[in-house]
Amino acid sequence: MEVKNLKRWTEIKESLDYASDVRKKMITLSAKLSAAILRKQADGGISNTDLALKAQVSEKSIVDLTEDDNVPSIEVLIKLVLALDMDVEII
């Protein structure tokens, strides 16, 4: 199964046979991180412009988090988590 060229949640979901528990968990974790980042941003009243500058990502990367069809890279998620001084606990 190849998903490296897929960029949207729906494309990845359609490509999965869900036999790969690891892949399913990776997508779920990315979605949870995206939601947590957006909550932290909203709670802090941080604009997309300010967050993008602090995280050194494009504003589009942040806007993409709000769209169900876009899958952010793990690098973007990590940059945003660090810029927001978030603690991430992996269980």
XYZ file of C-alpha atoms in Angstrom:
91
model
C 0.000 0.000 0.000
C 1.401 3.380 -1.002
C 0.133 6.587 0.569
C 3.161 8.854 0.293
C 1.714 10.896 -2.603
C -1.703 11.325 -1.021
C -2.330 14.677 0.609
C -5.944 14.624 1.727
C -7.553 12.749 4.625
C -10.173 11.339 2.273
C -7.570 10.055 -0.183
C -5.650 8.325 2.577
C -8.787 6.818 4.100
C -9.859 5.510 0.696
C -6.445 3.955 0.112
C -6.385 2.105 3.419
C -7.535 -1.417 3.798
C -7.344 -0.956 7.570
C -5.285 -4.107 7.801
C -2.455 -1.805 8.783
C -3.184 -0.833 12.355
C -0.053 1.331 12.439
C -1.180 3.412 9.464
C -4.642 3.842 10.949
C -3.159 4.972 14.274
C -0.829 7.412 12.504
C -3.732 9.100 10.739
C -5.739 9.220 13.949
C -2.824 10.772 15.840
C -2.312 13.409 13.132
C -5.992 14.324 13.288
C -5.899 14.577 17.092
C -2.772 16.739 17.003
C -4.366 19.034 14.427
C -7.452 19.489 16.604
C -5.351 20.144 19.723
C -3.229 22.709 17.889
C -6.306 24.564 16.653
C -7.817 24.578 20.181
C -4.594 25.931 21.688
C -4.373 28.594 18.997
C -7.987 29.667 19.552
C -7.655 29.624 23.357
C -4.599 31.838 23.109
C -6.196 34.190 20.601
C -3.228 33.684 18.288
C -3.656 34.750 14.683
C -2.661 32.501 11.805
C -0.049 35.065 10.804
C 1.562 35.170 14.248
C 1.555 31.391 14.615
C 2.981 30.910 11.132
C 5.813 33.319 11.874
C 6.614 31.715 15.209
C 6.480 28.168 13.810
C 8.230 29.108 10.570
C 5.512 27.578 8.418
C 3.209 29.104 5.825
C -0.152 30.525 6.844
C -1.657 28.067 4.375
C -0.299 25.210 6.500
C -2.351 26.496 9.414
C -5.467 27.104 7.328
C -5.101 23.575 5.962
C -5.538 22.223 9.507
C -9.116 23.480 9.473
C -10.003 21.573 6.327
C -11.025 17.954 6.732
C -9.500 17.010 3.396
C -5.953 18.145 4.128
C -3.327 16.090 5.877
C -0.498 18.087 7.449
C 3.019 16.736 7.449
C 4.408 15.553 10.768
C 7.073 18.257 10.451
C 4.425 20.999 10.312
C 2.577 19.499 13.268
C 5.757 19.359 15.352
C 6.692 22.950 14.469
C 3.233 24.142 15.500
C 3.288 22.162 18.748
C 6.666 23.657 19.626
C 5.619 27.190 18.661
C 2.581 26.907 20.934
C 4.668 25.489 23.803
C 2.392 22.479 23.966
C 3.130 19.333 25.920
C 2.428 16.174 23.976
C 1.955 12.926 25.814
C 2.179 9.701 23.882
C 0.408 6.787 25.488
